[in-house]
Amino acid sequence: MIKAVVGANWGDEGKGKITDMLAKEADIIVRFQGGANAGHTIVNDYGKFALHTLPSGVFYNHTTSVIGNGVALNVPLVFKEIQDIVSKGVPTPKILISDRAQMVMSYHILFDQYEEERLGGKSFGSTKSGIAPFYSDKFAKIGFQVSELFDEEALKEKVAGICEKKNVMLEYLYHKPLLKPEEIFEELMSYKKMLEPYVCDVSLFLWNALKEGKEILLEGQLGSLKDPDHGIYPMVTSSSTLAGYGAVGAGVPPYEIKKIITVCKAYSSAVGAGAFVSEIFGDEADELRRRGGDGGEFGATTGRPRRMGWFDAVASKYGCRMQGTTDVAFTVLDVLGYLDEIPVCVGYDIDGKVTTDFPTTTLLEKAKPVYETLPGWKCDIRGIKKYEDLPENCRKYIEFVEEKIGFPITMISNGPGRDDIIYR
Ligand code: GDP
């Protein structure tokens, strides 16, 4: 059976923690999209870790961690990540990397930086990890697939052609140093050396695992609202963040994805530019940012302060629907324990008309939040294990949100640790 763990919002919902927790019962954990541009923060017995490309199951002995074909594979970073966790005492994880995954090249990262520079104030707020240039090249059919590393003659020819094309942009658009084909080839050969022991026909591996009755977890990066088709285009990421894409990005039958656990945060946060209807500012935002997550709401990859807001039921209802949610994991609820009252965005006012359906970007830019305010519970709920033991106002908040989004909240996360979870 396959379960997917995906985000309902703008990312940073706590997917890493939920995946790490569910990985206890799983055999295989697969990353199916995205790259090292976002991070999952995980707190467990070994310490606190920020993972960017490795699946969140790498901390267990019994699991196999898989990097699927849909991932933007930054080879040196993956190896650095493996070294980092091993140096902190985690047993060397079993890792497989798809022979159909494509590699982020050093020039993708440069092009990302050059483009942000060129756009100046109109930039997308990219993390400059090369993700957009990487996926552009993949779909323009000028990317490098891991399998291609094993035919050096063909590779040399391809490198020459790509450098010719890239150098036109470097010379005339960006006015930057040109690429040298020999250096790009060397870069690829260094990746080959690192990758060789891990390369695998992943879809076949997963197919066989399914036949043996193994439990597979698909781990998504970012959330529904960053999906290139269904998110807040163009302020989105460059690969699909939806569970449905898990079938493509891992190479598994779509009908095998039986459970879709959508992680939804008890308040909102976002990084990068784009409309954010329930955003809050000033002291109110600073306080929530400081108290948020585990040690504050700052990007796991960039350290950038996240933009903060109240829970957005319009965006979350849509986010859960687009994922095909079977279960909602409602996270970081403990953080809200300091508030006397908690506003929830229950509708968008667009040109005087209130809607609860999430609109396209042009209309979203005009949306103003409609709030309902709920009473706070004014206490620390960490350590509570049973739903009935939560304060009444806290249960009311959960039930209010559940009704507004229309999907069942079956898990409540009340702390960053593996065991800070309440099943309902
Ligand atoms: P991801 O990218 O979706 O995995 O999310 P991040 O790792 O960027 O952000 C989640 C942050 O919240 C991390 O620092 C987690 O340790 C922390 N976290 C996850 N669940 C909870 C929770 O229920 N309560 C608290 N206080 N922190 C949590």
XYZ file of C-alpha atoms and ligand atoms in Angstrom:
452
model
C 0.000 0.000 0.000
C 1.113 3.567 -0.647
C 0.468 6.565 1.572
C 1.359 10.107 0.558
C 2.286 12.877 2.984
C 1.742 16.250 1.346
C 1.140 19.898 2.267
C -2.162 21.788 2.165
C -0.699 25.265 2.199
C 2.477 27.106 1.168
C 4.871 24.533 2.606
C 6.490 24.293 6.050
C 3.385 22.634 7.449
C 5.424 20.040 9.338
C 5.447 17.285 6.694
C 8.916 16.189 7.818
C 7.740 15.465 11.325
C 4.642 13.587 10.139
C 6.685 11.543 7.615
C 9.348 10.739 10.213
C 6.566 9.612 12.547
C 4.735 7.478 9.941
C 8.036 6.048 8.676
C 8.117 3.933 11.810
C 5.499 1.679 10.208
C 6.798 1.990 6.627
C 9.342 0.038 4.592
C 10.196 2.582 1.919
C 10.077 6.379 1.874
C 10.198 8.156 -1.460
C 10.774 11.779 -2.426
C 8.962 12.356 -5.724
C 9.384 16.040 -6.606
C 11.210 19.247 -5.735
C 14.810 19.639 -4.790
C 17.057 21.130 -2.192
C 15.162 24.440 -2.300
C 13.052 23.660 0.749
C 13.797 21.787 3.906
C 12.140 19.581 6.421
C 13.083 20.043 10.025
C 13.055 16.900 12.103
C 13.622 16.501 15.807
C 14.330 12.992 17.109
C 16.610 11.095 19.469
C 19.680 11.849 17.333
C 19.151 15.600 17.455
C 17.673 18.268 15.209
C 18.147 17.948 11.442
C 17.304 19.987 8.361
C 16.840 17.641 5.413
C 16.616 19.037 1.906
C 16.694 16.107 -0.498
C 16.908 12.977 1.624
C 13.530 11.497 2.546
C 12.504 11.933 6.175
C 12.824 8.168 6.792
C 16.622 8.163 6.868
C 16.686 7.978 10.648
C 15.371 4.435 10.863
C 17.303 1.211 10.359
C 14.430 -0.690 8.810
C 13.594 1.709 5.958
C 14.903 2.265 2.454
C 15.092 5.905 1.365
C 14.405 6.545 -2.294
C 15.003 9.594 -4.446
C 12.505 9.317 -7.285
C 12.731 10.377 -10.915
C 10.661 13.524 -10.260
C 13.255 15.059 -7.936
C 15.740 17.784 -8.872
C 18.840 15.934 -7.769
C 21.631 18.119 -6.460
C 24.290 15.429 -6.177
C 26.914 17.153 -3.956
C 24.196 18.328 -1.568
C 22.713 14.853 -1.196
C 26.141 13.531 -0.312
C 26.757 16.310 2.133
C 23.423 15.530 3.765
C 24.314 11.846 4.117
C 27.683 12.760 5.660
C 26.047 15.231 8.037
C 23.570 12.770 9.495
C 26.125 9.966 9.730
C 28.548 12.291 11.530
C 25.821 12.936 14.126
C 25.533 9.238 14.903
C 22.662 8.169 12.628
C 23.357 4.686 11.127
C 24.277 4.895 7.406
C 20.895 4.899 5.674
C 19.985 2.593 2.795
C 19.528 4.940 -0.165
C 18.422 4.343 -3.748
C 18.496 6.996 -6.453
C 16.428 6.677 -9.621
C 18.340 6.150 -12.865
C 15.717 8.429 -14.398
C 16.234 11.333 -11.988
C 17.852 14.390 -13.517
C 20.707 16.332 -11.992
C 20.863 19.963 -10.955
C 23.972 21.371 -12.633
C 26.163 24.133 -11.255
C 24.984 26.375 -14.095
C 21.330 25.913 -13.086
C 22.196 27.502 -9.771
C 24.064 30.330 -11.524
C 21.191 30.978 -13.938
C 18.807 31.133 -10.981
C 20.987 33.800 -9.335
C 21.511 35.734 -12.572
C 17.784 35.798 -13.309
C 16.883 37.024 -9.821
C 19.544 39.753 -10.226
C 18.158 40.705 -13.625
C 14.592 40.914 -12.279
C 15.713 43.055 -9.340
C 12.691 44.202 -7.310
C 10.346 42.081 -9.467
C 12.023 38.812 -8.543
C 10.121 35.683 -7.441
C 12.028 35.415 -4.190
C 13.699 32.246 -5.447
C 15.898 30.308 -3.032
C 18.463 30.318 -5.878
C 18.909 26.565 -5.731
C 18.584 26.253 -9.494
C 15.154 24.643 -9.371
C 13.364 26.718 -12.034
C 16.254 26.539 -14.559
C 16.553 22.813 -13.809
C 12.910 21.992 -14.522
C 12.868 24.338 -17.538
C 15.745 22.350 -19.025
C 14.134 19.029 -18.149
C 11.009 19.907 -20.088
C 13.000 21.558 -22.890
C 14.724 18.149 -23.117
C 18.194 19.479 -22.402
C 18.565 18.083 -18.905
C 20.934 15.336 -17.783
C 19.390 12.083 -16.601
C 21.450 9.915 -14.241
C 21.362 7.053 -16.788
C 23.166 9.249 -19.333
C 26.280 9.340 -17.162
C 27.059 5.818 -18.291
C 27.548 6.629 -21.990
C 30.478 9.037 -21.985
C 30.758 9.562 -25.743
C 27.116 10.544 -26.161
C 27.395 12.672 -23.042
C 30.342 14.674 -24.398
C 28.406 15.512 -27.523
C 25.348 16.570 -25.539
C 27.441 18.756 -23.225
C 28.918 20.620 -26.193
C 25.470 21.348 -27.640
C 24.079 22.548 -24.321
C 27.041 24.833 -23.619
C 26.605 26.450 -27.026
C 23.004 27.262 -26.212
C 23.597 28.400 -22.635
C 26.524 30.583 -23.645
C 24.313 32.748 -25.858
C 22.240 33.639 -22.798
C 25.292 34.115 -20.623
C 26.954 36.427 -23.111
C 24.034 38.534 -24.323
C 21.417 38.484 -21.573
C 23.379 38.142 -18.355
C 26.884 39.343 -19.359
C 28.505 36.617 -17.278
C 31.413 34.184 -17.764
C 30.760 31.462 -20.350
C 30.529 27.711 -19.683
C 33.418 25.478 -20.697
C 32.315 22.074 -22.033
C 35.319 20.275 -20.463
C 34.384 21.605 -17.032
C 30.747 20.590 -17.373
C 31.812 17.117 -18.467
C 34.138 16.856 -15.457
C 31.312 17.957 -13.192
C 29.135 15.149 -14.579
C 31.914 12.600 -14.112
C 32.317 13.631 -10.474
C 28.554 13.081 -10.010
C 28.844 9.681 -11.646
C 31.422 8.631 -9.085
C 29.233 9.714 -6.195
C 26.038 8.200 -7.592
C 27.241 4.835 -8.885
C 26.596 2.788 -5.726
C 23.032 4.083 -5.368
C 21.617 4.049 -8.903
C 18.505 1.921 -9.261
C 15.543 1.224 -11.519
C 13.259 2.739 -8.896
C 9.882 2.105 -10.537
C 10.726 -1.602 -10.833
C 11.966 -1.686 -7.236
C 8.708 -0.106 -6.041
C 6.584 -2.370 -8.253
C 8.193 -5.439 -6.729
C 7.914 -3.991 -3.235
C 4.182 -3.464 -3.745
C 3.780 -7.059 -4.873
C 5.510 -8.162 -1.677
C 3.031 -6.129 0.359
C 5.531 -3.507 1.472
C 4.376 -0.183 2.887
C 5.533 2.835 0.881
C 5.395 6.492 1.930
C 5.570 9.265 -0.636
C 6.912 12.481 0.847
C 5.908 15.756 -0.774
C 7.743 19.039 -0.618
C 6.067 22.459 -0.250
C 2.239 22.490 -0.506
C -0.793 22.719 -2.802
C -0.588 26.485 -3.165
C 2.912 26.208 -4.653
C 1.814 23.764 -7.343
C 2.630 25.135 -10.815
C -0.864 24.336 -12.151
C -3.144 24.674 -9.157
C -1.192 27.090 -6.974
C -0.655 30.846 -6.973
C 1.036 30.955 -10.383
C 3.573 32.423 -11.101
C 4.650 32.545 -7.431
C 4.885 28.770 -7.363
C 7.554 26.126 -7.490
C 8.533 24.324 -10.686
C 7.336 20.774 -10.011
C 3.919 19.560 -8.955
C 3.419 19.419 -5.206
C 0.287 17.279 -5.413
C -0.124 13.682 -4.254
C -1.358 12.769 -7.732
C 2.052 13.654 -9.088
C 3.510 11.112 -6.692
C 2.515 8.421 -9.191
C 4.619 10.117 -11.873
C 7.521 11.340 -9.768
C 8.044 7.964 -8.098
C 6.838 5.783 -10.974
C 4.043 3.919 -9.179
C 0.459 3.078 -10.197
C -1.868 5.945 -9.182
C -4.490 3.491 -7.886
C -2.035 2.191 -5.286
C -2.021 5.537 -3.419
C -4.702 4.640 -0.903
C -4.167 7.237 1.782
C -3.381 10.895 1.280
C -2.361 12.558 4.501
C -2.486 16.273 3.991
C -0.528 18.264 6.527
C -2.209 21.510 7.437
C -0.774 24.035 9.859
C -2.908 25.615 12.612
C -1.894 29.096 11.385
C -0.360 30.291 8.128
C 3.168 31.006 7.008
C 4.690 31.515 3.594
C 8.034 32.258 2.049
C 8.715 34.142 -1.141
C 6.493 36.620 -2.915
C 2.809 36.321 -3.837
C -0.670 37.063 -2.514
C -1.192 35.939 1.074
C -4.693 36.957 2.094
C -4.606 36.291 5.832
C -1.124 37.773 6.306
C -0.459 39.714 9.497
C 2.229 42.292 10.175
C 4.064 44.175 12.909
C 4.227 43.010 16.514
C 1.387 40.539 16.049
C 3.309 38.775 13.270
C 6.649 39.000 15.089
C 5.251 37.280 18.140
C 3.706 34.413 16.142
C 6.927 34.057 14.113
C 9.040 33.933 17.251
C 6.809 31.346 18.932
C 6.053 29.370 15.754
C 7.352 25.986 14.629
C 10.158 24.719 16.790
C 12.318 27.726 17.541
C 10.666 30.243 15.266
C 9.352 30.464 11.709
C 12.524 30.912 9.688
C 13.290 29.061 6.443
C 14.994 25.678 6.946
C 17.126 26.252 3.830
C 17.611 29.999 3.745
C 17.035 31.182 7.322
C 14.704 33.824 5.879
C 11.937 35.014 8.234
C 8.649 33.518 7.043
C 5.612 35.692 6.344
C 2.959 34.989 8.968
C -0.844 34.894 8.994
C -3.944 33.455 10.637
C -5.376 30.124 9.560
C -6.864 30.468 6.093
C -9.832 28.120 5.735
C -10.418 29.152 2.101
C -6.879 28.307 1.003
C -6.735 25.172 3.183
C -10.068 23.788 1.977
C -8.809 24.190 -1.585
C -5.374 22.855 -0.685
C -6.898 19.715 0.854
C -9.242 19.221 -2.093
C -6.460 19.456 -4.657
C -4.438 16.862 -2.781
C -7.318 14.387 -2.700
C -7.100 14.274 1.076
C -8.218 11.211 3.019
C -6.774 12.439 6.354
C -5.712 15.838 7.630
C -2.794 16.086 10.046
C -3.313 19.394 11.866
C 0.060 20.655 13.108
C 1.767 23.167 15.405
C -1.445 23.714 17.296
C 0.508 24.066 20.560
C 1.980 27.345 19.324
C -1.391 29.119 19.502
C -1.721 28.571 23.275
C -0.664 32.154 24.094
C -3.538 33.897 22.319
C -6.673 35.314 24.008
C -8.567 35.118 20.753
C -7.742 33.482 17.444
C -8.951 34.907 14.143
C -9.677 32.415 11.344
C -10.045 33.556 7.753
C -13.365 32.015 6.674
C -13.965 33.851 3.400
C -12.457 36.142 0.789
C -14.086 39.425 -0.065
C -13.428 40.066 -3.753
C -14.928 43.300 -5.063
C -17.618 43.215 -2.382
C -18.600 39.567 -2.912
C -17.640 36.984 -0.306
C -16.510 33.569 -1.473
C -15.146 30.445 0.199
C -13.730 29.078 -3.064
C -10.070 29.778 -3.707
C -9.720 31.922 -6.846
C -7.065 32.230 -9.567
C -4.156 34.584 -8.958
C -5.600 37.704 -10.614
C -8.634 37.620 -8.330
C -6.601 36.480 -5.364
C -4.605 39.719 -5.527
C -7.848 41.609 -4.808
C -9.122 39.337 -2.023
C -9.563 40.726 1.472
C -9.893 38.351 4.428
C -13.200 37.834 6.212
C -12.481 36.722 9.767
C -14.341 34.905 12.494
C -12.727 35.037 15.893
C -12.613 32.097 18.275
C -11.661 32.170 21.951
C -8.161 30.931 22.810
C -7.372 28.206 25.369
C -4.523 30.019 27.085
C -2.456 27.037 28.144
C 0.270 24.699 26.989
C -1.159 21.605 25.284
C 2.175 19.827 24.717
C 2.307 16.400 26.287
C -1.436 15.769 25.979
C -2.084 12.358 24.359
C -5.854 12.089 24.195
C -8.272 14.243 22.248
C -10.703 14.474 25.196
C -7.911 15.875 27.372
C -7.461 18.943 25.171
C -9.027 22.130 26.566
C -12.561 22.704 25.327
C -11.704 25.844 23.345
C -8.875 23.997 21.653
C -11.219 21.190 20.570
C -13.671 23.861 19.386
C -10.934 25.433 17.248
C -10.103 22.038 15.676
C -13.750 21.218 15.041
C -14.407 24.683 13.589
C -11.492 24.306 11.184
C -12.555 20.782 10.256
C -16.043 21.958 9.393
C -14.724 24.859 7.289
C -12.247 22.773 5.289
C -14.551 19.769 4.922
C -11.953 17.031 5.452
C -11.435 14.894 8.566
C -8.689 15.926 10.966
C -7.491 12.535 12.203
C -4.142 13.584 13.655
C -3.243 16.585 15.785
C 0.385 17.497 16.285
C 1.060 19.305 19.553
C 4.851 19.503 19.523
C 7.827 18.932 17.211
C 8.770 15.461 18.504
C 7.821 12.078 17.024
C 5.491 11.305 19.906
C 3.757 14.672 20.083
C 0.682 13.419 18.305
C -2.971 12.894 19.139
C -4.944 10.411 17.019
C -8.626 10.977 16.681
P 7.966 20.828 6.403
O 8.805 21.400 5.337
O 6.535 20.730 6.018
O 8.493 19.527 6.936
O 7.990 21.846 7.618
P 9.244 22.542 8.339
O 10.159 21.520 8.804
O 9.787 23.647 7.537
O 8.500 23.291 9.506
C 7.926 22.669 10.519
C 8.571 23.170 11.792
O 7.683 22.999 12.821
C 9.801 22.377 12.192
O 10.667 23.202 12.904
C 9.214 21.280 13.085
O 10.136 20.771 14.032
C 8.137 22.046 13.765
N 6.947 21.286 14.115
C 6.316 20.294 13.412
N 5.194 19.946 14.052
C 5.106 20.722 15.160
C 4.155 20.859 16.201
O 3.128 20.205 16.252
N 4.425 21.812 17.159
C 5.528 22.583 17.146
N 5.705 23.485 18.094
N 6.429 22.503 16.147
C 6.223 21.586 15.181
